[in-house]
mmCIF file of C-alpha atoms in Angstrom:
data_model
loop_
_atom_site.group_PDB
_atom_site.id
_atom_site.type_symbol
_atom_site.label_atom_id
_atom_site.label_comp_id
_atom_site.label_asym_id
_atom_site.label_seq_id
_atom_site.Cartn_x
_atom_site.Cartn_y
_atom_site.Cartn_z
ATOM 1 C CA MET A 960 11.550 -16.742 29.952
ATOM 2 C CA PRO A 961 13.587 -13.953 32.148
ATOM 3 C CA HIS A 962 12.499 -10.526 31.539
ATOM 4 C CA ASP A 963 16.260 -9.236 31.824
ATOM 5 C CA ARG A 964 17.306 -10.591 28.305
ATOM 6 C CA ARG A 965 14.442 -8.554 26.631
ATOM 7 C CA SER A 966 14.769 -5.192 25.371
ATOM 8 C CA GLY A 967 12.445 -2.400 25.681
ATOM 9 C CA LYS A 968 11.269 -2.730 22.332
ATOM 10 C CA SER A 969 9.200 -6.132 22.712
ATOM 11 C CA VAL A 970 6.195 -6.557 21.295
ATOM 12 C CA ARG A 971 3.388 -6.140 23.831
ATOM 13 C CA VAL A 972 0.854 -8.845 23.049
ATOM 14 C CA LEU A 973 -3.124 -9.484 24.232
ATOM 15 C CA LEU A 974 -4.443 -12.665 23.872
ATOM 16 C CA ALA A 975 -8.165 -13.422 23.859
ATOM 17 C CA GLU A 976 -8.949 -17.496 23.555
ATOM 18 C CA ASP A 977 -11.523 -19.267 25.899
ATOM 19 C CA GLN A 978 -10.711 -22.901 24.751
ATOM 20 C CA GLY A 979 -7.580 -23.371 27.204
ATOM 21 C CA MET A 980 -4.728 -22.597 24.445
ATOM 22 C CA SER A 981 -4.278 -19.297 25.748
ATOM 23 C CA GLY A 982 -1.665 -20.421 28.176
ATOM 24 C CA PRO A 983 0.337 -22.501 26.050
ATOM 25 C CA LEU A 984 0.399 -20.350 22.880
ATOM 26 C CA ALA A 985 1.554 -17.678 25.557
ATOM 27 C CA LEU A 986 4.496 -19.960 26.474
ATOM 28 C CA LEU A 987 5.580 -20.386 22.925
ATOM 29 C CA LEU A 988 5.099 -16.411 22.029
ATOM 30 C CA GLY A 989 6.830 -16.414 25.108
ATOM 31 C CA MET A 990 9.800 -17.961 24.013
ATOM 32 C CA GLU A 991 10.254 -15.241 21.139
ATOM 33 C CA GLU A 992 13.034 -12.796 22.366
ATOM 34 C CA ASP A 993 10.746 -9.815 21.197
ATOM 35 C CA MET A 994 7.493 -10.645 22.440
ATOM 36 C CA ASP A 995 6.058 -10.081 26.058
ATOM 37 C CA VAL A 996 2.438 -11.394 26.424
ATOM 38 C CA VAL A 997 1.029 -8.618 28.656
ATOM 39 C CA ALA A 998 -2.645 -10.008 29.073
ATOM 40 C CA GLN A 999 -4.698 -13.308 28.653
ATOM 41 C CA VAL A 1000 -8.370 -12.745 28.671
ATOM 42 C CA ALA A 1001 -11.143 -15.617 28.217
ATOM 43 C CA ALA A 1002 -14.158 -13.632 27.348
ATOM 44 C CA GLY A 1003 -14.605 -11.073 24.617
ATOM 45 C CA ASP A 1004 -16.121 -7.916 27.359
ATOM 46 C CA ALA A 1005 -12.808 -8.277 29.175
ATOM 47 C CA VAL A 1006 -10.515 -7.557 26.171
ATOM 48 C CA VAL A 1007 -11.061 -3.603 26.268
ATOM 49 C CA ASP A 1008 -10.479 -3.272 29.931
ATOM 50 C CA SER A 1009 -7.372 -5.440 29.933
ATOM 51 C CA ALA A 1010 -5.825 -3.493 27.024
ATOM 52 C CA LEU A 1011 -6.563 -0.245 28.849
ATOM 53 C CA VAL A 1012 -4.616 -1.032 31.610
ATOM 54 C CA THR A 1013 -1.803 -3.340 29.847
ATOM 55 C CA ARG A 1014 -1.422 -1.259 26.354
ATOM 56 C CA PRO A 1015 -0.622 -4.143 24.007
ATOM 57 C CA ASP A 1016 0.820 -3.418 20.399
ATOM 58 C CA VAL A 1017 -1.145 -6.170 19.426
ATOM 59 C CA ALA A 1018 -4.273 -7.798 20.437
ATOM 60 C CA VAL A 1019 -4.688 -11.729 18.806
ATOM 61 C CA LEU A 1020 -8.888 -12.491 19.397
ATOM 62 C CA ASP A 1021 -9.971 -15.660 19.103
ATOM 63 C CA ILE A 1022 -13.650 -15.108 16.733
ATOM 64 C CA GLU A 1023 -15.702 -16.740 19.073
ATOM 65 C CA LEU A 1024 -15.646 -15.626 22.422
ATOM 66 C CA PRO A 1025 -18.129 -15.872 25.394
ATOM 67 C CA GLY A 1026 -19.657 -12.079 25.842
ATOM 68 C CA LEU A 1027 -18.530 -9.943 23.398
ATOM 69 C CA SER A 1028 -17.447 -11.771 19.943
ATOM 70 C CA GLY A 1029 -13.795 -11.075 18.796
ATOM 71 C CA LEU A 1030 -15.012 -8.949 15.835
ATOM 72 C CA GLU A 1031 -17.056 -6.948 18.569
ATOM 73 C CA ALA A 1032 -13.867 -6.865 20.796
ATOM 74 C CA ALA A 1033 -11.908 -5.967 17.643
ATOM 75 C CA ALA A 1034 -14.052 -2.654 16.675
ATOM 76 C CA LEU A 1035 -14.206 -1.610 20.767
ATOM 77 C CA LEU A 1036 -10.549 -2.094 20.606
ATOM 78 C CA ARG A 1037 -10.382 0.353 16.984
ATOM 79 C CA ASP A 1038 -12.476 3.298 19.035
ATOM 80 C CA GLU A 1039 -10.778 2.779 22.356
ATOM 81 C CA VAL A 1040 -7.249 1.314 21.746
ATOM 82 C CA PRO A 1041 -6.443 2.971 18.308
ATOM 83 C CA GLY A 1042 -2.707 1.988 18.957
ATOM 84 C CA CYS A 1043 -3.504 -1.611 19.290
ATOM 85 C CA ARG A 1044 -3.022 -3.742 15.876
ATOM 86 C CA VAL A 1045 -5.579 -6.699 15.989
ATOM 87 C CA LEU A 1046 -5.272 -10.265 14.617
ATOM 88 C CA VAL A 1047 -8.345 -12.673 14.540
ATOM 89 C CA MET A 1048 -8.110 -16.184 14.788
ATOM 90 C CA THR A 1049 -10.771 -18.566 13.596
ATOM 91 C CA THR A 1050 -10.832 -22.679 13.520
ATOM 92 C CA PHE A 1051 -13.216 -22.521 10.682
ATOM 93 C CA ALA A 1052 -13.786 -20.025 7.805
ATOM 94 C CA ARG A 1053 -17.458 -19.063 7.954
ATOM 95 C CA PRO A 1054 -18.712 -17.022 4.544
ATOM 96 C CA GLY A 1055 -18.070 -13.182 5.577
ATOM 97 C CA ALA A 1056 -15.775 -13.611 8.392
ATOM 98 C CA LEU A 1057 -12.910 -12.323 6.987
ATOM 99 C CA ARG A 1058 -14.841 -9.550 5.521
ATOM 100 C CA ARG A 1059 -16.264 -8.442 8.678
ATOM 101 C CA ALA A 1060 -13.035 -8.917 10.367
ATOM 102 C CA LEU A 1061 -11.729 -6.190 8.340
ATOM 103 C CA GLU A 1062 -14.413 -4.060 8.834
ATOM 104 C CA ALA A 1063 -13.896 -4.264 12.718
ATOM 105 C CA GLY A 1064 -10.645 -2.886 11.927
ATOM 106 C CA ALA A 1065 -8.571 -6.322 12.311
ATOM 107 C CA ALA A 1066 -5.277 -6.073 10.213
ATOM 108 C CA GLY A 1067 -5.029 -10.109 10.079
ATOM 109 C CA PHE A 1068 -6.815 -12.904 10.181
ATOM 110 C CA LEU A 1069 -5.400 -16.518 10.507
ATOM 111 C CA VAL A 1070 -5.983 -20.051 11.329
ATOM 112 C CA LYS A 1071 -5.997 -21.486 14.914
ATOM 113 C CA ASP A 1072 -4.052 -24.245 14.262
ATOM 114 C CA ALA A 1073 -1.443 -22.485 12.522
ATOM 115 C CA PRO A 1074 2.425 -23.048 13.797
ATOM 116 C CA VAL A 1075 3.670 -20.420 16.460
ATOM 117 C CA GLU A 1076 6.165 -19.073 14.470
ATOM 118 C CA GLU A 1077 3.549 -18.410 11.809
ATOM 119 C CA LEU A 1078 1.733 -16.350 14.672
ATOM 120 C CA ALA A 1079 4.746 -14.537 15.667
ATOM 121 C CA ASP A 1080 5.878 -13.876 12.142
ATOM 122 C CA SER A 1081 1.968 -12.462 11.368
ATOM 123 C CA ILE A 1082 1.964 -10.475 14.729
ATOM 124 C CA ARG A 1083 5.533 -8.851 14.041
ATOM 125 C CA ARG A 1084 4.034 -8.114 10.165
ATOM 126 C CA VAL A 1085 0.878 -6.232 11.243
ATOM 127 C CA LEU A 1086 2.801 -4.451 13.628
ATOM 128 C CA ARG A 1087 4.875 -3.076 10.902
ATOM 129 C CA GLY A 1088 1.660 -1.896 9.162
ATOM 130 C CA GLU A 1089 0.989 -4.928 6.644
ATOM 131 C CA THR A 1090 -2.013 -6.761 6.318
ATOM 132 C CA VAL A 1091 -1.946 -10.187 7.202
ATOM 133 C CA VAL A 1092 -4.856 -12.930 5.591
ATOM 134 C CA ASP A 1093 -4.534 -16.715 5.681
ATOM 135 C CA PRO A 1094 -5.002 -17.774 2.048
ATOM 136 C CA ALA A 1095 -6.941 -20.756 2.900
ATOM 137 C CA LEU A 1096 -9.278 -18.253 4.792
ATOM 138 C CA ALA A 1097 -9.193 -15.742 1.783
ATOM 139 C CA ALA A 1098 -10.057 -18.554 -0.703
ATOM 140 C CA ALA A 1099 -12.755 -19.554 1.586
ATOM 141 C CA GLU A 1100 -13.770 -16.206 1.328
ATOM 142 C CA ALA A 1101 -13.529 -15.697 -2.507
ATOM 143 C CA GLY A 1102 -15.910 -19.083 -3.042
ATOM 144 C CA THR A 1103 -18.421 -17.070 -1.116
ATOM 145 C CA THR A 1104 -18.306 -13.612 -2.966
ATOM 146 C CA GLY A 1105 -17.655 -14.470 -6.431
ATOM 147 C CA ALA A 1106 -14.666 -14.421 -8.472
ATOM 148 C CA SER A 1107 -12.503 -11.550 -6.759
ATOM 149 C CA GLY A 1108 -13.122 -12.271 -3.084
ATOM 150 C CA VAL A 1109 -12.209 -9.679 -0.783
ATOM 151 C CA PRO A 1110 -10.628 -6.558 -2.622
ATOM 152 C CA GLY A 1111 -6.922 -6.796 -1.639
ATOM 153 C CA ALA A 1112 -6.413 -9.883 0.095
ATOM 154 C CA SER A 1113 -4.069 -11.916 -2.099
ATOM 155 C CA GLY A 1114 -1.651 -14.717 -1.037
ATOM 156 C CA THR A 1115 1.480 -12.983 -1.873
ATOM 157 C CA SER A 1116 3.797 -10.420 0.215
ATOM 158 C CA GLY A 1117 1.891 -7.634 1.247
ATOM 159 C CA ALA A 1118 2.876 -4.226 1.163
ATOM 160 C CA PRO A 1119 3.694 -2.062 4.338
ATOM 161 C CA GLY A 1120 0.948 0.560 4.822
ATOM 162 C CA ALA A 1121 -2.411 -1.095 5.326
ATOM 163 C CA SER A 1122 -4.186 0.387 7.691
ATOM 164 C CA GLY A 1123 -6.813 -2.211 8.701
ATOM 165 C CA THR A 1124 -9.108 0.129 10.196
ATOM 166 C CA SER A 1125 -11.071 1.247 7.023
ATOM 167 C CA GLY A 1126 -12.693 -1.928 6.216
ATOM 168 C CA THR A 1127 -12.138 -4.108 2.948
ATOM 169 C CA SER A 1128 -11.557 -1.212 0.858
ATOM 170 C CA GLY A 1129 -8.458 -0.125 3.230
ATOM 171 C CA ALA A 1130 -6.983 -4.001 2.980
ATOM 172 C CA SER A 1131 -4.789 -2.931 0.341
ATOM 173 C CA GLY A 1132 -1.375 -5.156 0.840
ATOM 174 C CA ALA A 1133 -3.038 -8.342 2.327
ATOM 175 C CA SER A 1134 -1.184 -11.101 2.401
ATOM 176 C CA GLY A 1135 -1.262 -14.553 3.125
ATOM 177 C CA ALA A 1136 0.921 -16.303 6.194
ATOM 178 C CA SER A 1137 2.971 -18.862 4.403
ATOM 179 C CA GLY A 1138 2.342 -22.544 4.706
ATOM 180 C CA ALA A 1139 -0.763 -21.925 6.820
ATOM 181 C CA SER A 1140 -3.460 -23.413 4.407
ATOM 182 C CA GLY A 1141 -1.476 -26.752 4.839
ATOM 183 C CA ALA A 1142 -0.687 -26.160 8.442
ATOM 184 C CA SER A 1143 -1.196 -28.836 11.245
ATOM 185 C CA GLY A 1144 -0.700 -28.611 14.741
ATOM 186 C CA ALA A 1145 -2.953 -27.809 17.868
ATOM 187 C CA SER A 1146 -6.466 -27.124 17.338
ATOM 188 C CA GLY A 1147 -8.793 -25.188 19.152
#
C-alpha cells in the first residue's frame, strides 16, 4: 500500500500474534486508508520495547503469546506507554478472561476469527475512547459470573469516554462489535 495516499492522521497499530496470522492481518489492516501497521511482534515480551520505539495508537494483542501473555503485556503497556489503547484478541472464551483483560487496561476484547472490517472498526472505536467487547465473549463471562456478568459490558452501542484502564468498574460504555458472535473466517 503506497504511503503517499495516507494522511498524517493514520492510526498507528502494533500487532502481537504468534500463530502466523500477524502478516496477513497486517496486510488487510494496511488496506484501510486510515491505518498503518507500524510493528508486528510474535512474543509478549517484545510488545513494550516495540511500542516504545514505534509509539502505536492501538496495540492488538493475542491473549496467548509466548513469553509474557497478552494480558501481562497489556498491563505493562498501560504503565509504560499510557497513550496506547489495547485490544485483546482470543480464540476461546475462558472464564474470567474478559475481567482480567479489562483489569489489565484493555479497551477491547474480541474473538480472533471476526472479520477484519470488525477489527478495524473496533480499533477506531477504542481510539475514540470507547470500550469494545464482543457479545459472545461478554455472554461467556456472564455465564461464569452470574446474572449480571461484567459490569458495564453490554451488546449495545457504547458511549465514548470509557477509560479502559481502571478495571471492570471503569468499563462503562462497553459495547459489542456487531456480528462477531456469528462471525466466521480465518481462525487462529
